[in-house]
Amino acid sequence: MARILDGKQAAAALRERVRAEANALRADGVTPHLVMIRVGEDPASAVYVRAKEKASASTGIESRTSVLPAETSQEALAERIADLNRDPRVSGILLQLPVPAHISEEEMIAAIDPAKDVDGFHPISMGRLLLELPTFISATPLGILHLLAHYEIPVAGRRVVIVGRSRIVGRPLANLLSSRAAHGNATVTLCHTRTRDLGARTREAELLIAAAGRKRLITAEMVAPGAVVVDVGIHREPDPNRPGKQRLCGDVDFPAVSEIAGAITPVPGGVGPMTVAALMANTVAAARRQSGRSAPQR
Ligand code: NAD
């Protein structure tokens, strides 16, 4: 039976470190401040934003959410972002995705000041990541790095297979894990919808990261005995044990794979809480950098 990599526990440890740093900044007169912008009424976005507000409150970060109507023009949204870019009290700006179809996600992300890009989606943040320069690493990949570090899972020299090449998860993770940084030095294979014989690739993995957004795509036959499995997927489905209720599941067939794997993240309670805690870490780092202070020694 696989060891469970408990994201709630690892996230609590990360939030504790973030809180200590936020308190030290506050004592120096710097208040980390996250502003989230949500356009329209996507129910999942509302849930995610509430989780981020709660995590902010628990880590000493001030947060506020602007909810703009779905019909907000791109110009009006750009103006809102420009106001926040100019506001010296604002450390981090997060545009909750998705935005309505008439708004260009790319243009709006590019409108955020890279110094306040705590989501790490700005082209400058992404480019710096590729160049192995200090930057904001987007929250899900950063959360996964923290999770691996928390459970002392070695990465260097190992065979990592990532399923999913999205800009927010798979692609940055592939770069981070293959980089020369302490969290990197793995040999990474990045799989996607055009990969031939996905199972043959995933069975090569010592560390398998499933981020395809496909319910239970990863079955027990696709996993090598003893592999570490990180499940990024989040899906809602009817709960067979509680009629009328929903439950969450991931990209991995958890009951079967946990019989084979050496360690595995659950859904919920795995990568999700790490993502939120990593955003808090980025917000405090933004406040620190803007105030000209250097990173605390760990
Ligand atoms: P996405 O849809 O943007 O990208 C999915 C990628 O997976 C694509 O690159 C596609 O090529 C690949 N893919 C899809 N089906 C495949 C298949 N059958 N075989 C191989 N590759 C396949 O998704 P995303 O935004 O990266 O999100 C992935 C999943 O992670 C979703 O379920 C999402 O809800 C979840 N997610 C979770 C968190 C978290 O905090 N836990 C954060 C972000 C995303």
mmCIF file of N, CA, C and O in Angstrom, residues 96-164:
data_model
loop_
_atom_site.group_PDB
_atom_site.id
_atom_site.type_symbol
_atom_site.label_atom_id
_atom_site.label_comp_id
_atom_site.label_asym_id
_atom_site.label_seq_id
_atom_site.Cartn_x
_atom_site.Cartn_y
_atom_site.Cartn_z
ATOM 1 N N GLN A 96 -8.368 35.747 -11.861
ATOM 2 C CA GLN A 96 -8.882 34.371 -11.794
ATOM 3 C C GLN A 96 -9.366 33.939 -13.186
ATOM 4 O O GLN A 96 -10.151 34.632 -13.816
ATOM 5 N N LEU A 97 -8.864 32.799 -13.625
ATOM 6 C CA LEU A 97 -9.237 32.271 -14.939
ATOM 7 C C LEU A 97 -10.307 31.194 -14.755
ATOM 8 O O LEU A 97 -10.332 30.559 -13.704
ATOM 9 N N PRO A 98 -11.175 30.940 -15.715
ATOM 10 C CA PRO A 98 -11.224 31.597 -17.024
ATOM 11 C C PRO A 98 -11.919 32.961 -16.969
ATOM 12 O O PRO A 98 -12.710 33.212 -16.071
ATOM 13 N N VAL A 99 -11.599 33.796 -17.965
ATOM 14 C CA VAL A 99 -12.321 35.055 -18.134
ATOM 15 C C VAL A 99 -13.333 34.854 -19.273
ATOM 16 O O VAL A 99 -13.165 33.940 -20.085
ATOM 17 N N PRO A 100 -14.396 35.688 -19.328
ATOM 18 C CA PRO A 100 -15.377 35.513 -20.412
ATOM 19 C C PRO A 100 -14.715 35.591 -21.795
ATOM 20 O O PRO A 100 -13.661 36.215 -21.955
ATOM 21 N N ALA A 101 -15.374 34.965 -22.777
ATOM 22 C CA ALA A 101 -14.765 34.768 -24.103
ATOM 23 C C ALA A 101 -14.394 36.070 -24.817
ATOM 24 O O ALA A 101 -13.463 36.087 -25.631
ATOM 25 N N HIS A 102 -15.085 37.184 -24.507
ATOM 26 C CA HIS A 102 -14.788 38.441 -25.234
ATOM 27 C C HIS A 102 -13.514 39.110 -24.697
ATOM 28 O O HIS A 102 -13.066 40.112 -25.240
ATOM 29 N N ILE A 103 -12.924 38.537 -23.645
ATOM 30 C CA ILE A 103 -11.702 39.127 -23.069
ATOM 31 C C ILE A 103 -10.521 38.220 -23.411
ATOM 32 O O ILE A 103 -10.613 36.998 -23.291
ATOM 33 N N SER A 104 -9.413 38.825 -23.831
ATOM 34 C CA SER A 104 -8.220 38.029 -24.142
ATOM 35 C C SER A 104 -7.438 37.766 -22.855
ATOM 36 O O SER A 104 -6.888 38.691 -22.242
ATOM 37 N N GLU A 105 -7.426 36.479 -22.486
ATOM 38 C CA GLU A 105 -6.698 36.057 -21.283
ATOM 39 C C GLU A 105 -5.230 36.477 -21.403
ATOM 40 O O GLU A 105 -4.649 37.038 -20.470
ATOM 41 N N GLU A 106 -4.654 36.229 -22.583
ATOM 42 C CA GLU A 106 -3.230 36.539 -22.806
ATOM 43 C C GLU A 106 -2.928 38.025 -22.596
ATOM 44 O O GLU A 106 -1.986 38.388 -21.904
ATOM 45 N N GLU A 107 -3.769 38.873 -23.227
ATOM 46 C CA GLU A 107 -3.498 40.316 -23.129
ATOM 47 C C GLU A 107 -3.659 40.811 -21.696
ATOM 48 O O GLU A 107 -2.911 41.681 -21.249
ATOM 49 N N MET A 108 -4.630 40.263 -20.985
ATOM 50 C CA MET A 108 -4.862 40.731 -19.611
ATOM 51 C C MET A 108 -3.759 40.259 -18.660
ATOM 52 O O MET A 108 -3.361 40.974 -17.760
ATOM 53 N N ILE A 109 -3.259 39.058 -18.896
ATOM 54 C CA ILE A 109 -2.155 38.587 -18.043
ATOM 55 C C ILE A 109 -0.909 39.429 -18.333
ATOM 56 O O ILE A 109 -0.187 39.829 -17.418
ATOM 57 N N ALA A 110 -0.710 39.739 -19.604
ATOM 58 C CA ALA A 110 0.462 40.556 -19.971
ATOM 59 C C ALA A 110 0.345 41.978 -19.432
ATOM 60 O O ALA A 110 1.349 42.689 -19.313
ATOM 61 N N ALA A 111 -0.887 42.399 -19.083
ATOM 62 C CA ALA A 111 -1.081 43.763 -18.565
ATOM 63 C C ALA A 111 -0.671 43.873 -17.097
ATOM 64 O O ALA A 111 -0.495 44.971 -16.575
ATOM 65 N N ILE A 112 -0.523 42.739 -16.426
ATOM 66 C CA ILE A 112 -0.139 42.758 -14.997
ATOM 67 C C ILE A 112 1.352 43.088 -14.887
ATOM 68 O O ILE A 112 2.173 42.572 -15.656
ATOM 69 N N ASP A 113 1.704 43.942 -13.936
ATOM 70 C CA ASP A 113 3.112 44.251 -13.674
ATOM 71 C C ASP A 113 3.832 42.946 -13.279
ATOM 72 O O ASP A 113 3.423 42.295 -12.304
ATOM 73 N N PRO A 114 4.886 42.537 -14.016
ATOM 74 C CA PRO A 114 5.561 41.278 -13.673
ATOM 75 C C PRO A 114 6.014 41.220 -12.212
ATOM 76 O O PRO A 114 6.069 40.134 -11.630
ATOM 77 N N ALA A 115 6.278 42.373 -11.597
ATOM 78 C CA ALA A 115 6.688 42.380 -10.180
ATOM 79 C C ALA A 115 5.537 41.980 -9.261
ATOM 80 O O ALA A 115 5.748 41.644 -8.096
ATOM 81 N N LYS A 116 4.297 42.018 -9.785
ATOM 82 C CA LYS A 116 3.111 41.672 -8.984
ATOM 83 C C LYS A 116 2.435 40.410 -9.511
ATOM 84 O O LYS A 116 1.333 40.059 -9.083
ATOM 85 N N ASP A 117 3.104 39.715 -10.428
ATOM 86 C CA ASP A 117 2.517 38.548 -11.112
ATOM 87 C C ASP A 117 2.634 37.288 -10.253
ATOM 88 O O ASP A 117 3.361 36.346 -10.600
ATOM 89 N N VAL A 118 1.889 37.257 -9.148
ATOM 90 C CA VAL A 118 2.040 36.145 -8.199
ATOM 91 C C VAL A 118 1.538 34.805 -8.741
ATOM 92 O O VAL A 118 1.848 33.751 -8.194
ATOM 93 N N ASP A 119 0.770 34.845 -9.829
ATOM 94 C CA ASP A 119 0.337 33.595 -10.478
ATOM 95 C C ASP A 119 1.429 33.049 -11.407
ATOM 96 O O ASP A 119 1.353 31.899 -11.844
ATOM 97 N N GLY A 120 2.407 33.872 -11.733
ATOM 98 C CA GLY A 120 3.526 33.414 -12.568
ATOM 99 C C GLY A 120 3.142 33.115 -14.009
ATOM 100 O O GLY A 120 3.846 32.375 -14.696
ATOM 101 N N PHE A 121 2.049 33.700 -14.490
ATOM 102 C CA PHE A 121 1.600 33.409 -15.860
ATOM 103 C C PHE A 121 2.071 34.448 -16.874
ATOM 104 O O PHE A 121 1.884 34.281 -18.079
ATOM 105 N N HIS A 122 2.642 35.562 -16.397
ATOM 106 C CA HIS A 122 3.096 36.623 -17.318
ATOM 107 C C HIS A 122 4.211 36.075 -18.215
ATOM 108 O O HIS A 122 5.042 35.266 -17.746
ATOM 109 N N PRO A 123 4.255 36.504 -19.492
ATOM 110 C CA PRO A 123 5.319 36.003 -20.381
ATOM 111 C C PRO A 123 6.725 36.220 -19.805
ATOM 112 O O PRO A 123 7.613 35.383 -20.003
ATOM 113 N N ILE A 124 6.911 37.307 -19.054
ATOM 114 C CA ILE A 124 8.245 37.553 -18.467
ATOM 115 C C ILE A 124 8.528 36.508 -17.374
ATOM 116 O O ILE A 124 9.629 35.948 -17.301
ATOM 117 N N SER A 125 7.536 36.205 -16.564
ATOM 118 C CA SER A 125 7.737 35.192 -15.513
ATOM 119 C C SER A 125 8.039 33.843 -16.158
ATOM 120 O O SER A 125 8.940 33.105 -15.718
ATOM 121 N N MET A 126 7.258 33.497 -17.180
ATOM 122 C CA MET A 126 7.448 32.205 -17.860
ATOM 123 C C MET A 126 8.816 32.150 -18.544
ATOM 124 O O MET A 126 9.500 31.125 -18.508
ATOM 125 N N GLY A 127 9.205 33.258 -19.167
ATOM 126 C CA GLY A 127 10.493 33.307 -19.861
ATOM 127 C C GLY A 127 11.646 33.165 -18.879
ATOM 128 O O GLY A 127 12.609 32.438 -19.125
ATOM 129 N N ARG A 128 11.519 33.840 -17.743
ATOM 130 C CA ARG A 128 12.585 33.752 -16.736
ATOM 131 C C ARG A 128 12.675 32.337 -16.172
ATOM 132 O O ARG A 128 13.771 31.848 -15.908
ATOM 133 N N LEU A 129 11.526 31.686 -16.057
ATOM 134 C CA LEU A 129 11.531 30.297 -15.574
ATOM 135 C C LEU A 129 12.330 29.418 -16.551
ATOM 136 O O LEU A 129 13.180 28.623 -16.153
ATOM 137 N N LEU A 130 12.061 29.628 -17.838
ATOM 138 C CA LEU A 130 12.752 28.847 -18.871
ATOM 139 C C LEU A 130 14.260 29.108 -18.842
ATOM 140 O O LEU A 130 15.062 28.214 -19.099
ATOM 141 N N LEU A 131 14.623 30.356 -18.501
ATOM 142 C CA LEU A 131 16.043 30.738 -18.463
ATOM 143 C C LEU A 131 16.693 30.415 -17.111
ATOM 144 O O LEU A 131 17.852 30.755 -16.891
ATOM 145 N N GLU A 132 15.926 29.818 -16.214
ATOM 146 C CA GLU A 132 16.416 29.459 -14.879
ATOM 147 C C GLU A 132 16.844 30.688 -14.080
ATOM 148 O O GLU A 132 17.821 30.663 -13.338
ATOM 149 N N LEU A 133 16.095 31.786 -14.266
ATOM 150 C CA LEU A 133 16.337 33.011 -13.504
ATOM 151 C C LEU A 133 15.284 33.109 -12.403
ATOM 152 O O LEU A 133 14.193 32.543 -12.540
ATOM 153 N N PRO A 134 15.594 33.851 -11.325
ATOM 154 C CA PRO A 134 14.595 33.980 -10.256
ATOM 155 C C PRO A 134 13.299 34.584 -10.809
ATOM 156 O O PRO A 134 13.351 35.531 -11.603
ATOM 157 N N THR A 135 12.177 34.039 -10.416
ATOM 158 C CA THR A 135 10.890 34.512 -10.938
ATOM 159 C C THR A 135 9.763 34.041 -10.040
ATOM 160 O O THR A 135 10.011 33.349 -9.043
ATOM 161 N N PHE A 136 8.527 34.405 -10.379
ATOM 162 C CA PHE A 136 7.379 33.799 -9.718
ATOM 163 C C PHE A 136 7.059 32.507 -10.458
ATOM 164 O O PHE A 136 6.765 32.531 -11.646
ATOM 165 N N ILE A 137 7.135 31.406 -9.752
ATOM 166 C CA ILE A 137 6.780 30.109 -10.329
ATOM 167 C C ILE A 137 5.286 29.925 -10.093
ATOM 168 O O ILE A 137 4.817 30.151 -8.970
ATOM 169 N N SER A 138 4.547 29.538 -11.119
ATOM 170 C CA SER A 138 3.099 29.453 -10.940
ATOM 171 C C SER A 138 2.754 28.453 -9.836
ATOM 172 O O SER A 138 3.513 27.530 -9.531
ATOM 173 N N ALA A 139 1.595 28.707 -9.229
ATOM 174 C CA ALA A 139 1.302 28.111 -7.917
ATOM 175 C C ALA A 139 1.249 26.579 -7.923
ATOM 176 O O ALA A 139 1.740 25.951 -6.981
ATOM 177 N N THR A 140 0.672 25.973 -8.952
ATOM 178 C CA THR A 140 0.568 24.507 -8.904
ATOM 179 C C THR A 140 1.945 23.851 -9.032
ATOM 180 O O THR A 140 2.308 23.010 -8.200
ATOM 181 N N PRO A 141 2.765 24.222 -10.027
ATOM 182 C CA PRO A 141 4.119 23.651 -10.062
ATOM 183 C C PRO A 141 4.919 23.951 -8.792
ATOM 184 O O PRO A 141 5.589 23.065 -8.255
ATOM 185 N N LEU A 142 4.809 25.182 -8.274
ATOM 186 C CA LEU A 142 5.552 25.516 -7.052
ATOM 187 C C LEU A 142 5.053 24.675 -5.877
ATOM 188 O O LEU A 142 5.853 24.170 -5.069
ATOM 189 N N GLY A 143 3.746 24.493 -5.802
ATOM 190 C CA GLY A 143 3.176 23.665 -4.730
ATOM 191 C C GLY A 143 3.685 22.235 -4.820
ATOM 192 O O GLY A 143 3.985 21.606 -3.792
ATOM 193 N N ILE A 144 3.816 21.724 -6.030
ATOM 194 C CA ILE A 144 4.315 20.345 -6.200
ATOM 195 C C ILE A 144 5.784 20.268 -5.775
ATOM 196 O O ILE A 144 6.190 19.314 -5.102
ATOM 197 N N LEU A 145 6.583 21.283 -6.103
ATOM 198 C CA LEU A 145 7.993 21.284 -5.659
ATOM 199 C C LEU A 145 8.064 21.261 -4.128
ATOM 200 O O LEU A 145 8.862 20.531 -3.541
ATOM 201 N N HIS A 146 7.206 22.072 -3.497
ATOM 202 C CA HIS A 146 7.195 22.095 -2.021
ATOM 203 C C HIS A 146 6.751 20.748 -1.447
ATOM 204 O O HIS A 146 7.276 20.289 -0.439
ATOM 205 N N LEU A 147 5.762 20.134 -2.100
ATOM 206 C CA LEU A 147 5.265 18.825 -1.627
ATOM 207 C C LEU A 147 6.377 17.783 -1.692
ATOM 208 O O LEU A 147 6.599 17.021 -0.744
ATOM 209 N N LEU A 148 7.101 17.760 -2.813
ATOM 210 C CA LEU A 148 8.192 16.783 -2.980
ATOM 211 C C LEU A 148 9.278 17.043 -1.938
ATOM 212 O O LEU A 148 9.817 16.108 -1.333
ATOM 213 N N ALA A 149 9.573 18.327 -1.703
ATOM 214 C CA ALA A 149 10.613 18.665 -0.722
ATOM 215 C C ALA A 149 10.153 18.269 0.684
ATOM 216 O O ALA A 149 10.932 17.710 1.469
ATOM 217 N N HIS A 150 8.892 18.542 0.992
ATOM 218 C CA HIS A 150 8.365 18.243 2.336
ATOM 219 C C HIS A 150 8.504 16.758 2.648
ATOM 220 O O HIS A 150 8.861 16.381 3.769
ATOM 221 N N TYR A 151 8.200 15.914 1.667
ATOM 222 C CA TYR A 151 8.276 14.461 1.904
ATOM 223 C C TYR A 151 9.635 13.876 1.493
ATOM 224 O O TYR A 151 9.782 12.657 1.398
ATOM 225 N N GLU A 152 10.586 14.775 1.255
ATOM 226 C CA GLU A 152 11.973 14.380 0.942
ATOM 227 C C GLU A 152 12.016 13.353 -0.188
ATOM 228 O O GLU A 152 12.707 12.334 -0.093
ATOM 229 N N ILE A 153 11.257 13.644 -1.236
ATOM 230 C CA ILE A 153 11.257 12.751 -2.397
ATOM 231 C C ILE A 153 12.352 13.209 -3.357
ATOM 232 O O ILE A 153 12.299 14.346 -3.843
ATOM 233 N N PRO A 154 13.341 12.380 -3.606
ATOM 234 C CA PRO A 154 14.440 12.815 -4.460
ATOM 235 C C PRO A 154 13.982 12.969 -5.910
ATOM 236 O O PRO A 154 13.132 12.211 -6.389
ATOM 237 N N VAL A 155 14.540 13.948 -6.564
ATOM 238 C CA VAL A 155 14.184 14.227 -7.966
ATOM 239 C C VAL A 155 15.422 14.084 -8.852
ATOM 240 O O VAL A 155 15.340 13.526 -9.952
ATOM 241 N N ALA A 156 16.560 14.568 -8.357
ATOM 242 C CA ALA A 156 17.784 14.606 -9.179
ATOM 243 C C ALA A 156 18.116 13.223 -9.725
ATOM 244 O O ALA A 156 18.102 12.227 -8.991
ATOM 245 N N GLY A 157 18.372 13.185 -11.012
ATOM 246 C CA GLY A 157 18.799 11.944 -11.660
ATOM 247 C C GLY A 157 17.666 10.963 -11.935
ATOM 248 O O GLY A 157 17.871 9.941 -12.578
ATOM 249 N N ARG A 158 16.465 11.291 -11.456
ATOM 250 C CA ARG A 158 15.372 10.313 -11.602
ATOM 251 C C ARG A 158 14.610 10.498 -12.917
ATOM 252 O O ARG A 158 14.647 11.560 -13.524
ATOM 253 N N ARG A 159 13.909 9.436 -13.282
ATOM 254 C CA ARG A 159 13.078 9.502 -14.487
ATOM 255 C C ARG A 159 11.690 10.004 -14.112
ATOM 256 O O ARG A 159 10.970 9.343 -13.366
ATOM 257 N N VAL A 160 11.359 11.187 -14.612
ATOM 258 C CA VAL A 160 10.063 11.798 -14.315
ATOM 259 C C VAL A 160 9.226 11.781 -15.585
ATOM 260 O O VAL A 160 9.729 12.132 -16.661
ATOM 261 N N VAL A 161 7.989 11.378 -15.473
ATOM 262 C CA VAL A 161 7.070 11.461 -16.606
ATOM 263 C C VAL A 161 5.894 12.347 -16.193
ATOM 264 O O VAL A 161 5.275 12.123 -15.147
ATOM 265 N N ILE A 162 5.643 13.365 -17.010
ATOM 266 C CA ILE A 162 4.525 14.281 -16.762
ATOM 267 C C ILE A 162 3.497 14.043 -17.863
ATOM 268 O O ILE A 162 3.861 14.017 -19.048
ATOM 269 N N VAL A 163 2.250 13.863 -17.484
ATOM 270 C CA VAL A 163 1.206 13.687 -18.496
ATOM 271 C C VAL A 163 0.392 14.979 -18.536
ATOM 272 O O VAL A 163 -0.298 15.308 -17.572
ATOM 273 N N GLY A 164 0.507 15.708 -19.637
ATOM 274 C CA GLY A 164 -0.177 16.999 -19.787
ATOM 275 C C GLY A 164 0.827 18.107 -20.022
ATOM 276 O O GLY A 164 1.758 18.267 -19.239
#
